[in-house]
XYZ file of C-alpha atoms in Angstrom:
596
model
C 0.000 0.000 0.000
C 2.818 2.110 0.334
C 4.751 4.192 2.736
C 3.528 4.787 5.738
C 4.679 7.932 7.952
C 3.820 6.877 11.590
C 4.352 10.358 12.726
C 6.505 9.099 15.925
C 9.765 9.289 14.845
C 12.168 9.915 11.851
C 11.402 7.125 9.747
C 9.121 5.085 7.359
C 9.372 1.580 6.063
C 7.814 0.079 3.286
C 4.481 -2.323 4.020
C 1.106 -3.941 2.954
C -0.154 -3.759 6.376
C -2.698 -0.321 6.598
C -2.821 2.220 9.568
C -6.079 2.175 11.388
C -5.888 5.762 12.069
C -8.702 8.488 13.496
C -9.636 11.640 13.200
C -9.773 12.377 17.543
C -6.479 13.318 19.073
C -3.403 11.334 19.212
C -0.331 10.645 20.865
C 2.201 8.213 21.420
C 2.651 5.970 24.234
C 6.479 4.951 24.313
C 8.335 2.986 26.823
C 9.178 6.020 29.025
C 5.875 7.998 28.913
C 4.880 6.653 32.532
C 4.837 8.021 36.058
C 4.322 6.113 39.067
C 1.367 4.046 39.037
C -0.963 4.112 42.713
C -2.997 1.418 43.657
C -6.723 2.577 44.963
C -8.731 -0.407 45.493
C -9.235 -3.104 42.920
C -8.186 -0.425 40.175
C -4.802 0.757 39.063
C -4.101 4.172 37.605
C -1.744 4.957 35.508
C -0.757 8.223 34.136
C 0.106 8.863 31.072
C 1.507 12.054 29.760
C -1.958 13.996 30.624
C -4.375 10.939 30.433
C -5.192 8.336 32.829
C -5.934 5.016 31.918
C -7.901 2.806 34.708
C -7.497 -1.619 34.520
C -9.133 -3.807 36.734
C -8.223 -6.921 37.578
C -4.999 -6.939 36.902
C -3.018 -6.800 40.350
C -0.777 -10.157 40.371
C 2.112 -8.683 37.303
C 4.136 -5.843 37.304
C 5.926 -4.621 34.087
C 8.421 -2.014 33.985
C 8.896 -0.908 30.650
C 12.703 0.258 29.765
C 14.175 0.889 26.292
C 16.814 -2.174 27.280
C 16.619 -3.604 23.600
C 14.072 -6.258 23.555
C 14.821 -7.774 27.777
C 11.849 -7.744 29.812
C 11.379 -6.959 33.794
C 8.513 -8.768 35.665
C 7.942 -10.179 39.456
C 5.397 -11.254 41.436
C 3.603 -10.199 44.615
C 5.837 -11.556 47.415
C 8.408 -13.869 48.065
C 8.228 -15.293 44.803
C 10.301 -13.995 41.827
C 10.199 -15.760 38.044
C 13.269 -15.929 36.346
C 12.972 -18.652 34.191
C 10.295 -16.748 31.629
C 11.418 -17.488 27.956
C 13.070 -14.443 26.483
C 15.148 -13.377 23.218
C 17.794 -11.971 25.484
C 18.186 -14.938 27.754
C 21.044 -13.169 29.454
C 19.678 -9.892 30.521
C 16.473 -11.385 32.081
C 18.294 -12.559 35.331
C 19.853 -9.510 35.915
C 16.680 -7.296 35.499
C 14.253 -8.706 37.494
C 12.471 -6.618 40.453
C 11.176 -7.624 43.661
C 8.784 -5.763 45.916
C 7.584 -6.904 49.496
C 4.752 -5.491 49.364
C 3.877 -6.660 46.279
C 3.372 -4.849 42.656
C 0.930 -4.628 39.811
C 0.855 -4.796 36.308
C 1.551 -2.025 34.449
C -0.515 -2.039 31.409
C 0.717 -0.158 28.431
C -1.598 1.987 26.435
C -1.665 1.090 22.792
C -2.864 4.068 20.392
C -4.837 2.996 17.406
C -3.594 5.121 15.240
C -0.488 3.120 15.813
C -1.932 -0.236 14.596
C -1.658 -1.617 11.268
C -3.543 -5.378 10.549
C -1.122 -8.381 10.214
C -3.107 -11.460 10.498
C -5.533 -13.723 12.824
C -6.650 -17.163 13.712
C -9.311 -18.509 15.221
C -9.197 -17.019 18.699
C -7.123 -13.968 18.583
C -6.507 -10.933 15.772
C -2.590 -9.981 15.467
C -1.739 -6.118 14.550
C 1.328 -4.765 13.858
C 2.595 -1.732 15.989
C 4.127 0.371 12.820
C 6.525 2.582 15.109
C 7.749 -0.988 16.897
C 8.660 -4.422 16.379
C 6.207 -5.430 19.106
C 2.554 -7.006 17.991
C -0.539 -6.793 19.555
C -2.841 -10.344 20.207
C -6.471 -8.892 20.615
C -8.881 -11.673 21.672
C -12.298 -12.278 19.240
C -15.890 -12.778 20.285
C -18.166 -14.282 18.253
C -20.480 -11.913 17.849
C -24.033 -13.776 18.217
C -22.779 -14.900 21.619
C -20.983 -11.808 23.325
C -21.030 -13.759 26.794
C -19.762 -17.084 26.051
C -16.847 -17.925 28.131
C -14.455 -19.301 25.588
C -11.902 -17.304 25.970
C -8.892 -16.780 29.102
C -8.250 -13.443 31.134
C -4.870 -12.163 30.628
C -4.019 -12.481 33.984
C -4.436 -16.094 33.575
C -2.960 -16.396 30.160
C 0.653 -14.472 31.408
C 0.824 -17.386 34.125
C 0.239 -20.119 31.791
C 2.788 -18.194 29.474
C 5.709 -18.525 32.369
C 4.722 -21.870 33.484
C 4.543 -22.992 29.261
C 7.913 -21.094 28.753
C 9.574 -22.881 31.425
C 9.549 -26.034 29.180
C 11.343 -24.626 26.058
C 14.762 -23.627 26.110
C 14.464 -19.681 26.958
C 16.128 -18.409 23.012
C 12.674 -20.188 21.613
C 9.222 -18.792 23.994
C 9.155 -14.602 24.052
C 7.858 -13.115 27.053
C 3.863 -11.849 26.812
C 3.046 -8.260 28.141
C 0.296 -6.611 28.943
C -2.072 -3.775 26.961
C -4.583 -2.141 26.582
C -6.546 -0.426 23.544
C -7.039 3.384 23.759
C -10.229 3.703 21.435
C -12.913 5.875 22.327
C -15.400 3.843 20.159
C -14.399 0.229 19.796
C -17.677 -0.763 16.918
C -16.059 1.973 15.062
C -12.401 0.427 15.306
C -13.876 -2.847 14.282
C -15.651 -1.479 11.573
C -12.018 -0.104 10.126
C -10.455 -3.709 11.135
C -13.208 -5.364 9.063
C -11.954 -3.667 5.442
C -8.308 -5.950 5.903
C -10.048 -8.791 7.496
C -11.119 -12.251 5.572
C -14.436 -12.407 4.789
C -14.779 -15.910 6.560
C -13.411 -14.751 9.778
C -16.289 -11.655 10.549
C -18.653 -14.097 12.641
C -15.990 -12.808 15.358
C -15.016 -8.796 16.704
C -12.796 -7.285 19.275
C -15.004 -6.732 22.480
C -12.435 -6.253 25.069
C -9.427 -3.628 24.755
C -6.951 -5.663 26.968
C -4.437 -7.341 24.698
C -1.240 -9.174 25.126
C 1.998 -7.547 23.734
C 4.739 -9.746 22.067
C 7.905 -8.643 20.223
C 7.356 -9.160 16.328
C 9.000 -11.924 15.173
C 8.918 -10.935 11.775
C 11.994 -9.225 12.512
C 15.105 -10.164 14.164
C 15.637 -9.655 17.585
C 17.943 -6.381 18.102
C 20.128 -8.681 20.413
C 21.103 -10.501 17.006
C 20.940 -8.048 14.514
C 21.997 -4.698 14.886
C 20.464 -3.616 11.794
C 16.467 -4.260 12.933
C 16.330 -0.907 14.610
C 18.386 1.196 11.999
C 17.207 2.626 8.814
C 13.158 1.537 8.404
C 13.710 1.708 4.337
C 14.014 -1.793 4.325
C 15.878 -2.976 0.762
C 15.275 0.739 -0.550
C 18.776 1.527 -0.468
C 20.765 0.711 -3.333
C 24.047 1.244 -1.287
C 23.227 -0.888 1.265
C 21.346 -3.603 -1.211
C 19.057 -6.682 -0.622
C 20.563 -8.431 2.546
C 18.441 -5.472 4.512
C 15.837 -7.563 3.565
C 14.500 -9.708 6.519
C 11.790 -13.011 5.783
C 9.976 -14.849 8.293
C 8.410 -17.802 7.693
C 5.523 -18.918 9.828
C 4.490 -22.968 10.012
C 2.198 -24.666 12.229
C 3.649 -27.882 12.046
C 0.008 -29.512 14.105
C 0.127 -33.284 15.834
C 3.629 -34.974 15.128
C 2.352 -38.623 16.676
C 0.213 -40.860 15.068
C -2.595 -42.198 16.231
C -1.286 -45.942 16.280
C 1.347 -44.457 19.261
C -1.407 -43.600 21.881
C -0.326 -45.222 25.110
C -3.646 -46.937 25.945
C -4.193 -48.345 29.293
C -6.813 -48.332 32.591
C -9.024 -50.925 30.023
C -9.393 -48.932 27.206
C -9.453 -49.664 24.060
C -8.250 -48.047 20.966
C -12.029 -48.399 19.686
C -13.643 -46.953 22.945
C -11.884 -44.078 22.193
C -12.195 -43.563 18.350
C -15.149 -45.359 18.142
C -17.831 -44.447 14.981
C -21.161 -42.023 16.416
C -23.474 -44.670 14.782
C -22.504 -47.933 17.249
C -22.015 -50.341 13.863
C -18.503 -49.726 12.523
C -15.370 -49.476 14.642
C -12.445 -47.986 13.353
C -10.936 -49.584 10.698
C -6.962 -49.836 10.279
C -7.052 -47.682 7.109
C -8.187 -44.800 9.097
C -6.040 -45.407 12.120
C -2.945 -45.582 9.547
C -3.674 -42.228 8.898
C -2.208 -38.907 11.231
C -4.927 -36.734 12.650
C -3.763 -33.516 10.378
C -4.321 -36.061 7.465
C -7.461 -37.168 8.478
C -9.273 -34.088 9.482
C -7.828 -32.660 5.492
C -11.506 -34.872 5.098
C -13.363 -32.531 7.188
C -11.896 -29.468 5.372
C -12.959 -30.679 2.098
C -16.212 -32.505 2.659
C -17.198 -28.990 4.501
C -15.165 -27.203 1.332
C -12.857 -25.285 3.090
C -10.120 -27.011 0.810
C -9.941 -27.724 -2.607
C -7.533 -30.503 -2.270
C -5.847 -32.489 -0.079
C -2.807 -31.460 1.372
C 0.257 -33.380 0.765
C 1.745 -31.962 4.084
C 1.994 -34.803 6.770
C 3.879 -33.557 10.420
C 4.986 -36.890 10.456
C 7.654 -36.176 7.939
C 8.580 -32.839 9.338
C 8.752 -34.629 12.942
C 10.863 -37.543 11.539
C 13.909 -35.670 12.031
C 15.123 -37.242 8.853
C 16.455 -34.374 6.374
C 14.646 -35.954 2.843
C 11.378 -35.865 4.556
C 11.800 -32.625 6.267
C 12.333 -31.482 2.864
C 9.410 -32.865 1.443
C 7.092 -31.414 4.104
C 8.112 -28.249 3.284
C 7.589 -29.085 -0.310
C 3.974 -29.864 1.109
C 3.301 -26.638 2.952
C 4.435 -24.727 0.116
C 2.458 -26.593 -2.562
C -0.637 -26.105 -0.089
C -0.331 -23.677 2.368
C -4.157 -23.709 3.566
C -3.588 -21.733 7.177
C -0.454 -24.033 7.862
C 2.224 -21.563 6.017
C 2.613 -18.233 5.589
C 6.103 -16.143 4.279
C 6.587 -12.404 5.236
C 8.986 -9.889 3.975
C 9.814 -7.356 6.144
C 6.474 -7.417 8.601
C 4.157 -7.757 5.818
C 2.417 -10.899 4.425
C 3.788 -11.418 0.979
C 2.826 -15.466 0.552
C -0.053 -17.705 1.985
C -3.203 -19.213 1.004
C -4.461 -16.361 -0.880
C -1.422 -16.036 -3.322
C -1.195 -17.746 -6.019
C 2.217 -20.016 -6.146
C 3.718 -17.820 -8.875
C 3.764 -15.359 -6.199
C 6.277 -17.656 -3.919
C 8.754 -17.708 -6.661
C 8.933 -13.939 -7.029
C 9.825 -14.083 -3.688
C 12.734 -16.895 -4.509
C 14.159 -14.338 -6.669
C 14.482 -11.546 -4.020
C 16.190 -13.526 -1.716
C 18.845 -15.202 -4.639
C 19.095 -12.470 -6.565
C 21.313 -12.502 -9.842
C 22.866 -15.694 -8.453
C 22.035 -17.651 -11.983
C 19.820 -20.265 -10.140
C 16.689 -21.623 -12.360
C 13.641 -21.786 -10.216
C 13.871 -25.342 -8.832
C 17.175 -24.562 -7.759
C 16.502 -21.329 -5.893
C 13.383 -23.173 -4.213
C 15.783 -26.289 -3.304
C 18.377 -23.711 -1.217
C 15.358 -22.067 -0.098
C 13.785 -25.563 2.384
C 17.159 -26.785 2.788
C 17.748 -23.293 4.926
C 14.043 -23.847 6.155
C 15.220 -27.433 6.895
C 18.337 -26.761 8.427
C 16.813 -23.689 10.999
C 14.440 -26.297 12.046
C 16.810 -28.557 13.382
C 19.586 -26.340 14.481
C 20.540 -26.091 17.809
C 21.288 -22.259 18.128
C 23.716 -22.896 21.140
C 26.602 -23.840 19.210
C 28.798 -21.876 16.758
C 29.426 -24.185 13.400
C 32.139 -21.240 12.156
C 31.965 -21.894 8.020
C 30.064 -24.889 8.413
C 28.388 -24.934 5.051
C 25.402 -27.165 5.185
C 25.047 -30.267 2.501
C 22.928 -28.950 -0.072
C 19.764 -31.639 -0.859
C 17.496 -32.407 -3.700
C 14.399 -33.831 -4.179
C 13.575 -35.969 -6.817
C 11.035 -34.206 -9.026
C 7.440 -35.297 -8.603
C 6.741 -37.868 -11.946
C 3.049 -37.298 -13.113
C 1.118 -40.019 -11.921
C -1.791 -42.098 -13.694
C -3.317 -43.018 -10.541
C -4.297 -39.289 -8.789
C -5.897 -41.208 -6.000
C -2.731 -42.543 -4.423
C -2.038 -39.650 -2.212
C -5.883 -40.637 -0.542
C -4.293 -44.186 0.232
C -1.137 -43.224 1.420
C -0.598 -44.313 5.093
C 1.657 -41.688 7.450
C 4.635 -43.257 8.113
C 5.726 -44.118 11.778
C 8.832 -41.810 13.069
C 11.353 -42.555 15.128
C 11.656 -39.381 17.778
C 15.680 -39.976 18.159
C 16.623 -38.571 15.257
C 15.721 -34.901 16.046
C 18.234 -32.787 17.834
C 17.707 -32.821 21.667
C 18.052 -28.693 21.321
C 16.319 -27.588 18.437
C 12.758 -26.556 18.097
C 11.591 -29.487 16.109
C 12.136 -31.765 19.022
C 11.173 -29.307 22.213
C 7.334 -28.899 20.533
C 7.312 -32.216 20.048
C 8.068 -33.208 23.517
C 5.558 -31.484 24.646
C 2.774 -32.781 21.675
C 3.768 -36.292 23.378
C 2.423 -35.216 26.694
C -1.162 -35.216 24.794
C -0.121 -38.765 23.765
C 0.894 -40.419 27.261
C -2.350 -38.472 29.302
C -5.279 -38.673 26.321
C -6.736 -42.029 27.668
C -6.583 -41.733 31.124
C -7.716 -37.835 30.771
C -10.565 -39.453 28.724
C -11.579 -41.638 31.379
C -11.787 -39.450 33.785
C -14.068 -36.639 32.362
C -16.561 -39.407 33.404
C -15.669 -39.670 36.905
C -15.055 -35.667 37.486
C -17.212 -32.834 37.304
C -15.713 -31.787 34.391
C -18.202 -30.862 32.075
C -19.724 -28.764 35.246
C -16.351 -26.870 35.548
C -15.040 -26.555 32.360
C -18.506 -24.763 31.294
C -18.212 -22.103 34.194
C -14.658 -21.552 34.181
C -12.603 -23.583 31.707
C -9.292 -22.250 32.817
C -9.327 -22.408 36.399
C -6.950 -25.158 36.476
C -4.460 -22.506 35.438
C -4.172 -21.273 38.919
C -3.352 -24.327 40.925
C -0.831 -25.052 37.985
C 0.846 -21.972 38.539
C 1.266 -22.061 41.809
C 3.058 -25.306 41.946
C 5.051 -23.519 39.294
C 6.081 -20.626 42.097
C 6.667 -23.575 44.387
C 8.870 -25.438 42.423
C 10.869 -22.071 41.731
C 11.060 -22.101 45.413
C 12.418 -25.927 46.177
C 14.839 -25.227 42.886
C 16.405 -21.968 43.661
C 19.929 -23.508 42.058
C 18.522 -24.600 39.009
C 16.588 -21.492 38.626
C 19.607 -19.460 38.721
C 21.137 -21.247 36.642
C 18.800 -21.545 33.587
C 18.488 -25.383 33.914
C 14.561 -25.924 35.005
C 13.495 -29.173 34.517
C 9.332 -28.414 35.536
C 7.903 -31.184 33.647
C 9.936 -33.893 35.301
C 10.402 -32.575 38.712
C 7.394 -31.248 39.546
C 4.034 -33.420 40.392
C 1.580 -32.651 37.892
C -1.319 -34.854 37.448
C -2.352 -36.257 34.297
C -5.026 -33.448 33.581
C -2.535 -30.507 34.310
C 0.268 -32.704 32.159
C -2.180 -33.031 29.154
C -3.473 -29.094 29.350
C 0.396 -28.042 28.928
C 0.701 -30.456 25.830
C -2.336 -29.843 24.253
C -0.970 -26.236 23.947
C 1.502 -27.422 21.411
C -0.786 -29.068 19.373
C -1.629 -25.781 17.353
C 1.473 -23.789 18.230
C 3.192 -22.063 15.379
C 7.640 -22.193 14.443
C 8.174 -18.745 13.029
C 11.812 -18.782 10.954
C 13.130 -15.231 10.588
C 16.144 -14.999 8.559
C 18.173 -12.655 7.116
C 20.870 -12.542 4.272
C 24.566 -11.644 5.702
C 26.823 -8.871 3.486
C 29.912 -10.015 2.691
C 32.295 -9.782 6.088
C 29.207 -8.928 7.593
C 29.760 -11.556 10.180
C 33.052 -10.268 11.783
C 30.473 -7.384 13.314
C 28.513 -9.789 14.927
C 28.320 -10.492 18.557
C 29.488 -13.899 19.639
C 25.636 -14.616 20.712
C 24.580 -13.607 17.748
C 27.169 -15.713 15.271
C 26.034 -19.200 16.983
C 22.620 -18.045 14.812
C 24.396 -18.069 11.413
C 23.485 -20.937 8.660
C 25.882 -21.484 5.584
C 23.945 -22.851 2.619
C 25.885 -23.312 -0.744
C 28.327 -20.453 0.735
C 25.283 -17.726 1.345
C 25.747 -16.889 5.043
C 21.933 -16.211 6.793
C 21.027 -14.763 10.190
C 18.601 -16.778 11.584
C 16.126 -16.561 14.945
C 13.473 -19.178 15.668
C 10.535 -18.389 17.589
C 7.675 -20.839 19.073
C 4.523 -18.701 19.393
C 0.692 -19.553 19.455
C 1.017 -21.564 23.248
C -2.018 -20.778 24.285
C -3.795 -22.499 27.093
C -6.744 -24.480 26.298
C -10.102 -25.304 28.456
C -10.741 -28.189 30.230
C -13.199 -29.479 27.459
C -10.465 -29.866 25.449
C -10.021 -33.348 25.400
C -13.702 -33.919 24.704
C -13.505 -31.371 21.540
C -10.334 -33.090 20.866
C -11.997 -36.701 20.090
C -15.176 -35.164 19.197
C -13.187 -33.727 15.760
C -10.629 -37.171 15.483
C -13.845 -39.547 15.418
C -15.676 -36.615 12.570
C -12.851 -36.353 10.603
C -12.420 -40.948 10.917
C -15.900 -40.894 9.550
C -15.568 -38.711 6.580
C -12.566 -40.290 5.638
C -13.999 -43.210 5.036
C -17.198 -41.664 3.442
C -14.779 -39.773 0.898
C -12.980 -43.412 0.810
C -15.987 -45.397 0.044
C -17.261 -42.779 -2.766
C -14.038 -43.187 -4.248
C -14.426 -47.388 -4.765
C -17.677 -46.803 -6.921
């Protein structure tokens, strides 16, 4: 659309994304606009500049916000202090945490709309851009014809499920949430601008609540990498400088990496009992159990035409930790990328469902430019790097290590087009991913879902479960987090030194275990990468060169993020099966039309 003049500082960068401005007065909220905040009751005021901006309900967090490039401060009321909260500066965290006795609040930081530009949303939550930033905003939807269901968390519960989640990844891979707020005087009028960038399918839902969660924005690099994120916003418009400036981030949600056929049954149940057919006369057959749940429910998508086609994507091959089917994942997501992929270049959206694949190879050429590579071979380089962030472990330095280039064999065209509708998901073996990369921390935690699924099952009919998830869904958040504080406590050592281990020291039960997996089921990998200059590297921190990949002598710097670990109700596990046993049946509907 353009270039955008944010009006808060000297510069302008180059994006699709649109301003959501208005015509009342504005001003900016930066990191050093606020005075002391004062506690009076069960409200907190906080001034800032000349306005004051009320919250409720949010006493348990306190946020200092400090220009300290990108490190975050945040305690808790009392004795107990988190330091274990992922972060992209894993060193400054320790060092800047504050403690009060008598105990602090959050302070929430107001967002100006005239600062917001769309970026993209999911099911749950809308993402916009803060143009004068790298920080996003995650605003929560409401569907609109029921304004009071209770499907959604508070944000005072969500930032303690976001330490206690955090504490399971190493700390370069889970950012740190923060809290907002909206400053609209009319929020149907801001959803009314938000609806002109929105997907038509996605309007059932609005924004009804101002109170956000802030995140830095991944799309870019982390300024404790790369020294060039906050510097000059005309991204690539500098013919001095030249197309490393460019920086891509590619966002996959990689969904279930287990099969089905790997559940850990037990307590007398029986794979059928728990994937058993609605109508009582079929059981599962083997066919459909041979199948992964992300392949199976590609049924539901097209019998309810949300899809054309059927993916070719299985997480079992990305999972596999074997480099040929990696590769041919990727190949998957990019030949389908449905809601699973999307590629940005520099903060804005330039490849995804909507775009047409010619539009992907365009891209190709930005990032190889004049390199005299055909197509094929640009897009080879391209998900070997893809590949290769994936399963890096981002604690080492590989100085000059450049990575074997693989191919692909090219697809032959095949007489039989139903073969991809009998393929079966191949079984992986889990030792083959790197104990360190990201790859192999979600799926640790995706196999919580696969040890606690039947006993969770069984016991939503022994518990008042359907009671308690229906009233409040996430109040199993709060016991979990406080034998989170407690196991800070009884692990002061370990906390110090960066080595939690909260999933096998602490005693979860099986319910609390399978809420923190099921978190991972739908998480997203986001891959941000830029292209070095030549002897760019020597400027580099030490931190910062462990995060260089070497493909085919191009030298990239690369930062991998897990986002989207969001906590999920207790009815989970009944939606959970609910959706398996749907998409079991129209798979073998679509099968059984297909033998006529």
């Amino acid at each position: 659309m353009g270039k955008l003049n944010t009006n808060y500082g000297n510069y302008c960068y180059q994006t699709d994304t649109v301003a959501l401005d208005r015509a009342v007065t504005k001003y900016c909220t930066s990191r050093n606009d606020y005075s002391e905040s004062t506690t009076v009751g069960d409200e907190v005021s906080l001034q800032i500049g000349r306005r004051i901006i009320c919250c409720k309900g949010v006493r348990q967090m306190h946020y200092d916000y400090e220009d300290d490039g990108g490190s975050s401060r945040g305690d808790y009321r009392g004795r107990r202090v988190d330091e274990s909260a992922g972060s992209f500066n894993e060193e400054s965290d320790r060092d800047d945490e504050l403690e009060d006795e008598e105990g602090h609040v959050a302070a929430v930081e107001a967002i100006d709309e005239s600062r917001l530009a769309y970026r993209a949303e999911g099911n749950s939550n809308i993402v916009l851009a803060l143009m004068d930033d790298h920080r996003v905003l995650r605003m929560r939807k409401t569907t609109i014809s029921c304004p009071d269901a209770k499907d959604t968390v508070d944000l005072e519960r969500f930032v303690k499920f976001s330490r206690v989640i955090a504490s399971c990844f190493s700390r370069r891979y889970v950012p740190q949430p923060k809290l907002g707020r909206l400053d609209t005087y009319d929020l149907d009028a801001f959803n009314k601008k938000l609806s002109k960038f929105r997907p038509v399918n996605r309007l059932t839902k609005e924004i009804q609540d101002r109170d956000c969660i802030l995140y830095p924005d991944v799309a870019f690099l982390p300024v404790t990498l790369d020294p060039l994120t906050f510097r000059n916003q005309d991204f690539g418009q500098d013919p001095v400088r030249g197309y490393w400036q460019n920086t891509y981030c590619v966002e996959i949600k990689p969904k279930q990496g287990w099969s089905l056929d790997d559940l850990c049954y037990g307590d007398g149940f029986t794979r059928e009992q728990l994937f058993g057919c609605w109508d009582g006369d079929h059981l599962v057959d083997s066919s459909s159990m041979a199948k992964c749940r992300f392949c199976l429910f590609q049924y539901s998508k097209l019998r309810n035409k949300m899809i054309e086609k059927v993916s070719k994507y299985c997480p079992l091959d990305l999972f596999s930790g074997k480099p040929i089917r990696i590769l041919n994942a990727i190949k998957g997501l990019i030949g389908s990328p449905q809601n699973n992929l999307k590629l940005c270049k520099n903060g804005r959206i330039v490849y995804d469902e909507q775009r047409d694949k010619s539009v992907f190879n365009r891209i190709l050429k930005d990032i190889f430019p004049r390199d005299g590579r055909t197509k094929e071979e640009r897009k080879t380089v391209f998900m070997n790097l893809i590949k290769e962030s994936l399963l890096k472990d981002f604690s080492c330095y590989e100085a000059d290590h450049d990575r074997k280039l693989l191919t692909l064999r090219k697809d032959r065209k095949k007489k039989d087009k139903n073969r991809i509708h009998q393929r079966t998901c191949s079984s992986i073996n889990y030792q083959f991913l790197p104990r360190n990369c990201a790859l192999k921390q979600v799926l640790d935690m995706q196999l919580l879902v696969k040890e606690t699924l039947p006993k969770v099952h069984s016991d939503l009919y022994q518990r008042d479960i359907g009671g308690s998830s229906a009233s409040n869904p996430f109040a199993y958040i709060d016991e979990l987090y406080e034998k989170y504080l407690d196991y800070l406590d009884e692990h002061c050592e370990k906390r110090l030194s960066g080595r939690l281990e909260f999933l096998d020291d602490a005693c979860l039960d099986e319910q609390e275990r399978y809420q923190l997996g099921a978190s991972a089921l739908d998480c997203s990998i986001m891959i941000t990468f830029r292209r070095l200059a030549a002897r760019e590297e020597d400027r580099l921190s030490p931190a910062a060169r462990t995060h260089i990949i070497t493909i085919e002598r191009m030298k990239f710097l690369v930062n991998v993020t897990v986002a989207d670990l969001d906590p999920k109700p207790l009815k989970h596990c009944q939606k959970y099966l609910h959706q398996l046993q749907k998409s079991i049946v129209h798979y073998r509907e679509f099968m059984s039309k297909l033998r006529r």
